[in-house]
């Protein structure tokens, strides 16, 4: 499928969160020929950029030598289309540059992010999305509430970009004059004011429209206010709390992001492990599951997959027909046995991921799992 006209050129003038990139729309794009160039470059420093450019140039030379004559001109034209993005200097806080280009389709997407990925250059019939998919799995947006008994600040953290969403505070009148309130009465009033303040914070969180679309909420700050707030949260919000952090109220944003990201990543690893255990249990019990590349591919095609579970950084060599888009594991035939079309080599897991995007299946990447490795690195929890 060709990209829609409004989707052919995207190059934001700021760092982007990986959740802003429309992987679903990108997964719909393909051609019968290898015309899509995907480039991943480290760009945190001049040295990183120099090393990445050297790597990219060497990959370009190797590709051009191996391409058939009918593709060489479009390849050179696509390289020219991407060259300005390759050569441009690094932006503040940029660590990764992703360039997706195709001259025959006048297609150029350039994304600069504050995340890291290994350098990679791929020429294929469609944009190569697996590194972006893994980053999205690790760096889903989450909320971070920094609070004590007097003040609360709410942030959203998106791919290491921190944005303040709102704040509130109260005056607890920490000092009282001699001859004023008794200490007991003052303490009573103070506790009442704190509870009233935290109750209001809990209500504000319950009214957040985008909280359910995030990974969850990290509660951070000194003292006992975090625990007191948890007790006041409605159940649907309490279930979204993924961790607590003991930090001072004056913690700088960069440190909040670093600590919050670790909590969010730990939570994601726990979720991934849980999904892998669920898949294992279903396979061993003969319940709603599929494993192996061909059965999982067929289940995805039929729209039966609820969650696709894959080993991260795993490669399953295979081939795809550039005409009918049939793909499978194993050695590449000269022509597709189904339609006679031209074939090319692929990582089957990339094709399964794109098929999951097109069919609305959830995707879970797992770092290490012996059972998942024993069944070929991929399995699916089925809807029916």
PDB file of N, CA and C in Angstrom, residues 159-250:
ATOM      1  N   UNK A 159       9.026   9.515  26.562  1.00  0.00           N
ATOM      2  CA  UNK A 159      10.334   9.245  25.950  1.00  0.00           C
ATOM      3  C   UNK A 159      11.402  10.193  26.471  1.00  0.00           C
ATOM      4  N   UNK A 160      11.451  10.330  27.807  1.00  0.00           N
ATOM      5  CA  UNK A 160      12.412  11.165  28.534  1.00  0.00           C
ATOM      6  C   UNK A 160      12.164  12.667  28.371  1.00  0.00           C
ATOM      7  N   UNK A 161      11.043  13.043  27.788  1.00  0.00           N
ATOM      8  CA  UNK A 161      10.646  14.441  27.702  1.00  0.00           C
ATOM      9  C   UNK A 161       9.625  14.682  28.806  1.00  0.00           C
ATOM     10  N   UNK A 162       9.905  15.630  29.704  1.00  0.00           N
ATOM     11  CA  UNK A 162       9.032  15.873  30.846  1.00  0.00           C
ATOM     12  C   UNK A 162       8.211  17.134  30.610  1.00  0.00           C
ATOM     13  N   UNK A 163       6.907  17.035  30.815  1.00  0.00           N
ATOM     14  CA  UNK A 163       5.994  18.160  30.629  1.00  0.00           C
ATOM     15  C   UNK A 163       5.135  18.293  31.881  1.00  0.00           C
ATOM     16  N   UNK A 164       5.060  19.518  32.435  1.00  0.00           N
ATOM     17  CA  UNK A 164       4.213  19.736  33.605  1.00  0.00           C
ATOM     18  C   UNK A 164       2.767  19.890  33.172  1.00  0.00           C
ATOM     19  N   UNK A 165       1.859  19.161  33.855  1.00  0.00           N
ATOM     20  CA  UNK A 165       0.440  19.206  33.517  1.00  0.00           C
ATOM     21  C   UNK A 165      -0.348  20.088  34.472  1.00  0.00           C
ATOM     22  N   UNK A 166       0.177  20.324  35.680  1.00  0.00           N
ATOM     23  CA  UNK A 166      -0.540  21.160  36.628  1.00  0.00           C
ATOM     24  C   UNK A 166       0.079  21.074  38.008  1.00  0.00           C
ATOM     25  N   UNK A 167      -0.339  21.992  38.897  1.00  0.00           N
ATOM     26  CA  UNK A 167       0.171  21.989  40.270  1.00  0.00           C
ATOM     27  C   UNK A 167      -0.875  22.586  41.199  1.00  0.00           C
ATOM     28  N   UNK A 168      -0.732  22.269  42.494  1.00  0.00           N
ATOM     29  CA  UNK A 168      -1.614  22.834  43.521  1.00  0.00           C
ATOM     30  C   UNK A 168      -0.869  22.838  44.843  1.00  0.00           C
ATOM     31  N   UNK A 169      -1.327  23.698  45.780  1.00  0.00           N
ATOM     32  CA  UNK A 169      -0.652  23.781  47.078  1.00  0.00           C
ATOM     33  C   UNK A 169      -1.610  24.358  48.109  1.00  0.00           C
ATOM     34  N   UNK A 170      -1.223  24.226  49.398  1.00  0.00           N
ATOM     35  CA  UNK A 170      -1.983  24.826  50.492  1.00  0.00           C
ATOM     36  C   UNK A 170      -1.003  25.468  51.470  1.00  0.00           C
ATOM     37  N   UNK A 171      -1.519  26.392  52.314  1.00  0.00           N
ATOM     38  CA  UNK A 171      -0.735  27.013  53.380  1.00  0.00           C
ATOM     39  C   UNK A 171      -1.175  26.389  54.700  1.00  0.00           C
ATOM     40  N   UNK A 172      -0.290  25.622  55.312  1.00  0.00           N
ATOM     41  CA  UNK A 172      -0.649  24.915  56.548  1.00  0.00           C
ATOM     42  C   UNK A 172      -0.395  25.746  57.800  1.00  0.00           C
ATOM     43  N   UNK A 173       0.066  26.994  57.660  1.00  0.00           N
ATOM     44  CA  UNK A 173       0.310  27.849  58.830  1.00  0.00           C
ATOM     45  C   UNK A 173       1.199  27.125  59.848  1.00  0.00           C
ATOM     46  N   UNK A 174       2.420  26.797  59.407  1.00  0.00           N
ATOM     47  CA  UNK A 174       3.291  25.953  60.211  1.00  0.00           C
ATOM     48  C   UNK A 174       3.693  26.580  61.546  1.00  0.00           C
ATOM     49  N   UNK A 175       3.528  27.883  61.684  1.00  0.00           N
ATOM     50  CA  UNK A 175       3.879  28.528  62.952  1.00  0.00           C
ATOM     51  C   UNK A 175       2.653  29.223  63.527  1.00  0.00           C
ATOM     52  N   UNK A 176       2.510  29.211  64.855  1.00  0.00           N
ATOM     53  CA  UNK A 176       1.418  29.964  65.488  1.00  0.00           C
ATOM     54  C   UNK A 176       1.983  30.762  66.662  1.00  0.00           C
ATOM     55  N   UNK A 177       1.387  31.928  66.890  1.00  0.00           N
ATOM     56  CA  UNK A 177       1.905  32.831  67.911  1.00  0.00           C
ATOM     57  C   UNK A 177       1.627  32.315  69.322  1.00  0.00           C
ATOM     58  N   UNK A 178       2.453  32.729  70.222  1.00  0.00           N
ATOM     59  CA  UNK A 178       2.233  32.410  71.629  1.00  0.00           C
ATOM     60  C   UNK A 178       0.896  32.999  72.073  1.00  0.00           C
ATOM     61  N   UNK A 179       0.123  32.201  72.781  1.00  0.00           N
ATOM     62  CA  UNK A 179      -1.189  32.636  73.211  1.00  0.00           C
ATOM     63  C   UNK A 179      -2.260  32.348  72.174  1.00  0.00           C
ATOM     64  N   UNK A 180      -1.844  31.750  71.077  1.00  0.00           N
ATOM     65  CA  UNK A 180      -2.805  31.403  70.030  1.00  0.00           C
ATOM     66  C   UNK A 180      -3.393  30.027  70.277  1.00  0.00           C
ATOM     67  N   UNK A 181      -3.595  29.269  69.183  1.00  0.00           N
ATOM     68  CA  UNK A 181      -4.188  27.931  69.294  1.00  0.00           C
ATOM     69  C   UNK A 181      -3.367  27.039  70.211  1.00  0.00           C
ATOM     70  N   UNK A 182      -4.040  26.098  70.849  1.00  0.00           N
ATOM     71  CA  UNK A 182      -3.313  25.047  71.565  1.00  0.00           C
ATOM     72  C   UNK A 182      -2.652  24.142  70.528  1.00  0.00           C
ATOM     73  N   UNK A 183      -1.566  23.490  70.930  1.00  0.00           N
ATOM     74  CA  UNK A 183      -0.853  22.593  70.018  1.00  0.00           C
ATOM     75  C   UNK A 183      -1.758  21.482  69.534  1.00  0.00           C
ATOM     76  N   UNK A 184      -2.613  20.958  70.447  1.00  0.00           N
ATOM     77  CA  UNK A 184      -3.495  19.856  70.056  1.00  0.00           C
ATOM     78  C   UNK A 184      -4.482  20.300  68.971  1.00  0.00           C
ATOM     79  N   UNK A 185      -5.077  21.492  69.187  1.00  0.00           N
ATOM     80  CA  UNK A 185      -6.037  21.984  68.209  1.00  0.00           C
ATOM     81  C   UNK A 185      -5.350  22.282  66.880  1.00  0.00           C
ATOM     82  N   UNK A 186      -4.178  22.844  66.976  1.00  0.00           N
ATOM     83  CA  UNK A 186      -3.424  23.146  65.754  1.00  0.00           C
ATOM     84  C   UNK A 186      -3.123  21.875  64.970  1.00  0.00           C
ATOM     85  N   UNK A 187      -2.680  20.833  65.688  1.00  0.00           N
ATOM     86  CA  UNK A 187      -2.372  19.571  65.013  1.00  0.00           C
ATOM     87  C   UNK A 187      -3.602  18.970  64.350  1.00  0.00           C
ATOM     88  N   UNK A 188      -4.763  19.118  65.041  1.00  0.00           N
ATOM     89  CA  UNK A 188      -6.011  18.609  64.490  1.00  0.00           C
ATOM     90  C   UNK A 188      -6.360  19.334  63.181  1.00  0.00           C
ATOM     91  N   UNK A 189      -6.261  20.642  63.233  1.00  0.00           N
ATOM     92  CA  UNK A 189      -6.584  21.444  62.056  1.00  0.00           C
ATOM     93  C   UNK A 189      -5.597  21.169  60.910  1.00  0.00           C
ATOM     94  N   UNK A 190      -4.343  20.981  61.290  1.00  0.00           N
ATOM     95  CA  UNK A 190      -3.323  20.702  60.276  1.00  0.00           C
ATOM     96  C   UNK A 190      -3.599  19.368  59.579  1.00  0.00           C
ATOM     97  N   UNK A 191      -3.912  18.328  60.376  1.00  0.00           N
ATOM     98  CA  UNK A 191      -4.215  17.022  59.783  1.00  0.00           C
ATOM     99  C   UNK A 191      -5.443  17.096  58.890  1.00  0.00           C
ATOM    100  N   UNK A 192      -6.436  17.877  59.338  1.00  0.00           N
ATOM    101  CA  UNK A 192      -7.641  18.038  58.526  1.00  0.00           C
ATOM    102  C   UNK A 192      -7.350  18.729  57.207  1.00  0.00           C
ATOM    103  N   UNK A 193      -6.484  19.757  57.253  1.00  0.00           N
ATOM    104  CA  UNK A 193      -6.125  20.477  56.032  1.00  0.00           C
ATOM    105  C   UNK A 193      -5.353  19.579  55.071  1.00  0.00           C
ATOM    106  N   UNK A 194      -4.450  18.747  55.622  1.00  0.00           N
ATOM    107  CA  UNK A 194      -3.679  17.823  54.782  1.00  0.00           C
ATOM    108  C   UNK A 194      -4.608  16.817  54.106  1.00  0.00           C
ATOM    109  N   UNK A 195      -5.544  16.250  54.891  1.00  0.00           N
ATOM    110  CA  UNK A 195      -6.458  15.269  54.309  1.00  0.00           C
ATOM    111  C   UNK A 195      -7.326  15.904  53.235  1.00  0.00           C
ATOM    112  N   UNK A 196      -7.794  17.136  53.501  1.00  0.00           N
ATOM    113  CA  UNK A 196      -8.609  17.845  52.513  1.00  0.00           C
ATOM    114  C   UNK A 196      -7.815  18.082  51.235  1.00  0.00           C
ATOM    115  N   UNK A 197      -6.546  18.469  51.381  1.00  0.00           N
ATOM    116  CA  UNK A 197      -5.680  18.720  50.231  1.00  0.00           C
ATOM    117  C   UNK A 197      -5.459  17.438  49.430  1.00  0.00           C
ATOM    118  N   UNK A 198      -5.120  16.342  50.106  1.00  0.00           N
ATOM    119  CA  UNK A 198      -4.868  15.083  49.409  1.00  0.00           C
ATOM    120  C   UNK A 198      -6.136  14.541  48.770  1.00  0.00           C
ATOM    121  N   UNK A 199      -7.281  14.752  49.417  1.00  0.00           N
ATOM    122  CA  UNK A 199      -8.557  14.334  48.829  1.00  0.00           C
ATOM    123  C   UNK A 199      -8.817  15.068  47.521  1.00  0.00           C
ATOM    124  N   UNK A 200      -8.491  16.359  47.500  1.00  0.00           N
ATOM    125  CA  UNK A 200      -8.664  17.137  46.269  1.00  0.00           C
ATOM    126  C   UNK A 200      -7.717  16.650  45.175  1.00  0.00           C
ATOM    127  N   UNK A 201      -6.470  16.320  45.554  1.00  0.00           N
ATOM    128  CA  UNK A 201      -5.515  15.776  44.582  1.00  0.00           C
ATOM    129  C   UNK A 201      -6.042  14.460  44.018  1.00  0.00           C
ATOM    130  N   UNK A 202      -6.584  13.603  44.887  1.00  0.00           N
ATOM    131  CA  UNK A 202      -7.140  12.327  44.438  1.00  0.00           C
ATOM    132  C   UNK A 202      -8.282  12.540  43.448  1.00  0.00           C
ATOM    133  N   UNK A 203      -9.140  13.515  43.726  1.00  0.00           N
ATOM    134  CA  UNK A 203     -10.256  13.816  42.822  1.00  0.00           C
ATOM    135  C   UNK A 203      -9.743  14.337  41.480  1.00  0.00           C
ATOM    136  N   UNK A 204      -8.711  15.174  41.528  1.00  0.00           N
ATOM    137  CA  UNK A 204      -8.141  15.692  40.283  1.00  0.00           C
ATOM    138  C   UNK A 204      -7.574  14.559  39.430  1.00  0.00           C
ATOM    139  N   UNK A 205      -6.896  13.601  40.067  1.00  0.00           N
ATOM    140  CA  UNK A 205      -6.356  12.458  39.330  1.00  0.00           C
ATOM    141  C   UNK A 205      -7.467  11.613  38.726  1.00  0.00           C
ATOM    142  N   UNK A 206      -8.550  11.434  39.463  1.00  0.00           N
ATOM    143  CA  UNK A 206      -9.670  10.648  38.966  1.00  0.00           C
ATOM    144  C   UNK A 206     -10.311  11.282  37.742  1.00  0.00           C
ATOM    145  N   UNK A 207     -10.194  12.609  37.623  1.00  0.00           N
ATOM    146  CA  UNK A 207     -10.811  13.329  36.509  1.00  0.00           C
ATOM    147  C   UNK A 207      -9.882  13.484  35.314  1.00  0.00           C
ATOM    148  N   UNK A 208      -8.660  12.941  35.401  1.00  0.00           N
ATOM    149  CA  UNK A 208      -7.729  13.031  34.274  1.00  0.00           C
ATOM    150  C   UNK A 208      -8.195  12.126  33.137  1.00  0.00           C
ATOM    151  N   UNK A 209      -8.431  12.701  31.979  1.00  0.00           N
ATOM    152  CA  UNK A 209      -8.943  11.923  30.859  1.00  0.00           C
ATOM    153  C   UNK A 209      -7.898  10.999  30.246  1.00  0.00           C
ATOM    154  N   UNK A 210      -6.610  11.394  30.298  1.00  0.00           N
ATOM    155  CA  UNK A 210      -5.582  10.628  29.594  1.00  0.00           C
ATOM    156  C   UNK A 210      -4.827   9.640  30.473  1.00  0.00           C
ATOM    157  N   UNK A 211      -5.180   9.527  31.749  1.00  0.00           N
ATOM    158  CA  UNK A 211      -4.440   8.622  32.631  1.00  0.00           C
ATOM    159  C   UNK A 211      -4.584   7.169  32.190  1.00  0.00           C
ATOM    160  N   UNK A 212      -5.785   6.782  31.753  1.00  0.00           N
ATOM    161  CA  UNK A 212      -6.008   5.394  31.362  1.00  0.00           C
ATOM    162  C   UNK A 212      -5.250   5.010  30.101  1.00  0.00           C
ATOM    163  N   UNK A 213      -4.885   6.006  29.285  1.00  0.00           N
ATOM    164  CA  UNK A 213      -4.146   5.701  28.055  1.00  0.00           C
ATOM    165  C   UNK A 213      -2.640   5.623  28.293  1.00  0.00           C
ATOM    166  N   UNK A 214      -2.183   5.961  29.505  1.00  0.00           N
ATOM    167  CA  UNK A 214      -0.759   5.902  29.830  1.00  0.00           C
ATOM    168  C   UNK A 214      -0.410   4.552  30.454  1.00  0.00           C
ATOM    169  N   UNK A 215       0.895   4.316  30.577  1.00  0.00           N
ATOM    170  CA  UNK A 215       1.346   3.100  31.252  1.00  0.00           C
ATOM    171  C   UNK A 215       0.873   3.083  32.691  1.00  0.00           C
ATOM    172  N   UNK A 216       0.893   4.239  33.347  1.00  0.00           N
ATOM    173  CA  UNK A 216       0.473   4.308  34.734  1.00  0.00           C
ATOM    174  C   UNK A 216       0.977   5.582  35.382  1.00  0.00           C
ATOM    175  N   UNK A 217       1.012   5.572  36.708  1.00  0.00           N
ATOM    176  CA  UNK A 217       1.343   6.770  37.478  1.00  0.00           C
ATOM    177  C   UNK A 217       2.391   6.429  38.530  1.00  0.00           C
ATOM    178  N   UNK A 218       3.465   7.204  38.556  1.00  0.00           N
ATOM    179  CA  UNK A 218       4.494   7.104  39.593  1.00  0.00           C
ATOM    180  C   UNK A 218       4.238   8.207  40.617  1.00  0.00           C
ATOM    181  N   UNK A 219       4.177   7.833  41.911  1.00  0.00           N
ATOM    182  CA  UNK A 219       4.016   8.810  42.981  1.00  0.00           C
ATOM    183  C   UNK A 219       5.379   9.054  43.618  1.00  0.00           C
ATOM    184  N   UNK A 220       5.802  10.307  43.663  1.00  0.00           N
ATOM    185  CA  UNK A 220       7.135  10.642  44.156  1.00  0.00           C
ATOM    186  C   UNK A 220       7.052  11.771  45.172  1.00  0.00           C
ATOM    187  N   UNK A 221       8.027  11.817  46.071  1.00  0.00           N
ATOM    188  CA  UNK A 221       8.092  12.872  47.061  1.00  0.00           C
ATOM    189  C   UNK A 221       8.597  12.358  48.391  1.00  0.00           C
ATOM    190  N   UNK A 222       8.773  13.265  49.373  1.00  0.00           N
ATOM    191  CA  UNK A 222       9.256  12.857  50.693  1.00  0.00           C
ATOM    192  C   UNK A 222       8.099  12.466  51.607  1.00  0.00           C
ATOM    193  N   UNK A 223       8.422  11.783  52.688  1.00  0.00           N
ATOM    194  CA  UNK A 223       7.436  11.569  53.750  1.00  0.00           C
ATOM    195  C   UNK A 223       6.321  10.595  53.407  1.00  0.00           C
ATOM    196  N   UNK A 224       5.195  10.753  54.147  1.00  0.00           N
ATOM    197  CA  UNK A 224       4.113   9.782  54.103  1.00  0.00           C
ATOM    198  C   UNK A 224       2.959  10.189  53.192  1.00  0.00           C
ATOM    199  N   UNK A 225       3.043  11.357  52.571  1.00  0.00           N
ATOM    200  CA  UNK A 225       1.918  11.838  51.771  1.00  0.00           C
ATOM    201  C   UNK A 225       1.573  10.884  50.632  1.00  0.00           C
ATOM    202  N   UNK A 226       2.585  10.243  50.043  1.00  0.00           N
ATOM    203  CA  UNK A 226       2.347   9.319  48.934  1.00  0.00           C
ATOM    204  C   UNK A 226       1.432   8.172  49.370  1.00  0.00           C
ATOM    205  N   UNK A 227       1.780   7.557  50.498  1.00  0.00           N
ATOM    206  CA  UNK A 227       0.980   6.452  51.000  1.00  0.00           C
ATOM    207  C   UNK A 227      -0.423   6.888  51.397  1.00  0.00           C
ATOM    208  N   UNK A 228      -0.531   8.087  51.986  1.00  0.00           N
ATOM    209  CA  UNK A 228      -1.847   8.598  52.358  1.00  0.00           C
ATOM    210  C   UNK A 228      -2.703   8.842  51.117  1.00  0.00           C
ATOM    211  N   UNK A 229      -2.075   9.348  50.055  1.00  0.00           N
ATOM    212  CA  UNK A 229      -2.820   9.593  48.819  1.00  0.00           C
ATOM    213  C   UNK A 229      -3.328   8.291  48.209  1.00  0.00           C
ATOM    214  N   UNK A 230      -2.500   7.257  48.225  1.00  0.00           N
ATOM    215  CA  UNK A 230      -2.914   5.964  47.664  1.00  0.00           C
ATOM    216  C   UNK A 230      -4.208   5.485  48.322  1.00  0.00           C
ATOM    217  N   UNK A 231      -4.299   5.652  49.626  1.00  0.00           N
ATOM    218  CA  UNK A 231      -5.493   5.203  50.353  1.00  0.00           C
ATOM    219  C   UNK A 231      -6.736   5.996  49.956  1.00  0.00           C
ATOM    220  N   UNK A 232      -6.556   7.220  49.489  1.00  0.00           N
ATOM    221  CA  UNK A 232      -7.687   8.068  49.119  1.00  0.00           C
ATOM    222  C   UNK A 232      -8.091   7.925  47.656  1.00  0.00           C
ATOM    223  N   UNK A 233      -7.249   7.273  46.851  1.00  0.00           N
ATOM    224  CA  UNK A 233      -7.529   7.163  45.422  1.00  0.00           C
ATOM    225  C   UNK A 233      -8.673   6.192  45.146  1.00  0.00           C
ATOM    226  N   UNK A 234      -9.559   6.515  44.199  1.00  0.00           N
ATOM    227  CA  UNK A 234     -10.551   5.532  43.774  1.00  0.00           C
ATOM    228  C   UNK A 234      -9.844   4.329  43.151  1.00  0.00           C
ATOM    229  N   UNK A 235     -10.481   3.169  43.196  1.00  0.00           N
ATOM    230  CA  UNK A 235      -9.820   1.930  42.806  1.00  0.00           C
ATOM    231  C   UNK A 235      -9.279   1.980  41.383  1.00  0.00           C
ATOM    232  N   UNK A 236     -10.038   2.603  40.445  1.00  0.00           N
ATOM    233  CA  UNK A 236      -9.580   2.613  39.053  1.00  0.00           C
ATOM    234  C   UNK A 236      -8.315   3.431  38.874  1.00  0.00           C
ATOM    235  N   UNK A 237      -8.077   4.418  39.772  1.00  0.00           N
ATOM    236  CA  UNK A 237      -6.846   5.189  39.727  1.00  0.00           C
ATOM    237  C   UNK A 237      -5.752   4.479  40.524  1.00  0.00           C
ATOM    238  N   UNK A 238      -6.100   3.905  41.663  1.00  0.00           N
ATOM    239  CA  UNK A 238      -5.118   3.179  42.478  1.00  0.00           C
ATOM    240  C   UNK A 238      -4.467   2.057  41.677  1.00  0.00           C
ATOM    241  N   UNK A 239      -5.254   1.399  40.829  1.00  0.00           N
ATOM    242  CA  UNK A 239      -4.719   0.319  40.000  1.00  0.00           C
ATOM    243  C   UNK A 239      -3.708   0.813  38.971  1.00  0.00           C
ATOM    244  N   UNK A 240      -3.708   2.131  38.711  1.00  0.00           N
ATOM    245  CA  UNK A 240      -2.782   2.679  37.727  1.00  0.00           C
ATOM    246  C   UNK A 240      -1.451   3.108  38.349  1.00  0.00           C
ATOM    247  N   UNK A 241      -1.334   3.043  39.680  1.00  0.00           N
ATOM    248  CA  UNK A 241      -0.068   3.403  40.349  1.00  0.00           C
ATOM    249  C   UNK A 241       0.943   2.282  40.135  1.00  0.00           C
ATOM    250  N   UNK A 242       2.057   2.596  39.506  1.00  0.00           N
ATOM    251  CA  UNK A 242       3.044   1.567  39.172  1.00  0.00           C
ATOM    252  C   UNK A 242       4.269   1.605  40.075  1.00  0.00           C
ATOM    253  N   UNK A 243       4.356   2.601  40.971  1.00  0.00           N
ATOM    254  CA  UNK A 243       5.494   2.624  41.878  1.00  0.00           C
ATOM    255  C   UNK A 243       5.567   3.910  42.670  1.00  0.00           C
ATOM    256  N   UNK A 244       6.355   3.865  43.772  1.00  0.00           N
ATOM    257  CA  UNK A 244       6.567   5.016  44.643  1.00  0.00           C
ATOM    258  C   UNK A 244       8.052   5.359  44.678  1.00  0.00           C
ATOM    259  N   UNK A 245       8.344   6.665  44.752  1.00  0.00           N
ATOM    260  CA  UNK A 245       9.724   7.134  44.822  1.00  0.00           C
ATOM    261  C   UNK A 245       9.884   8.084  45.998  1.00  0.00           C
ATOM    262  N   UNK A 246      10.891   7.873  46.838  1.00  0.00           N
ATOM    263  CA  UNK A 246      11.204   8.792  47.931  1.00  0.00           C
ATOM    264  C   UNK A 246      12.251   9.783  47.441  1.00  0.00           C
ATOM    265  N   UNK A 247      11.806  11.007  47.139  1.00  0.00           N
ATOM    266  CA  UNK A 247      12.716  12.050  46.653  1.00  0.00           C
ATOM    267  C   UNK A 247      12.305  13.386  47.266  1.00  0.00           C
ATOM    268  N   UNK A 248      13.227  14.337  47.377  1.00  0.00           N
ATOM    269  CA  UNK A 248      12.875  15.669  47.890  1.00  0.00           C
ATOM    270  C   UNK A 248      11.987  16.413  46.886  1.00  0.00           C
ATOM    271  N   UNK A 249      11.228  17.392  47.376  1.00  0.00           N
ATOM    272  CA  UNK A 249      10.363  18.167  46.495  1.00  0.00           C
ATOM    273  C   UNK A 249      11.164  18.985  45.475  1.00  0.00           C
ATOM    274  N   UNK A 250      12.383  19.337  45.800  1.00  0.00           N
ATOM    275  CA  UNK A 250      13.171  20.145  44.871  1.00  0.00           C
ATOM    276  C   UNK A 250      13.966  19.342  43.854  1.00  0.00           C
TER     277      UNK A 250
END
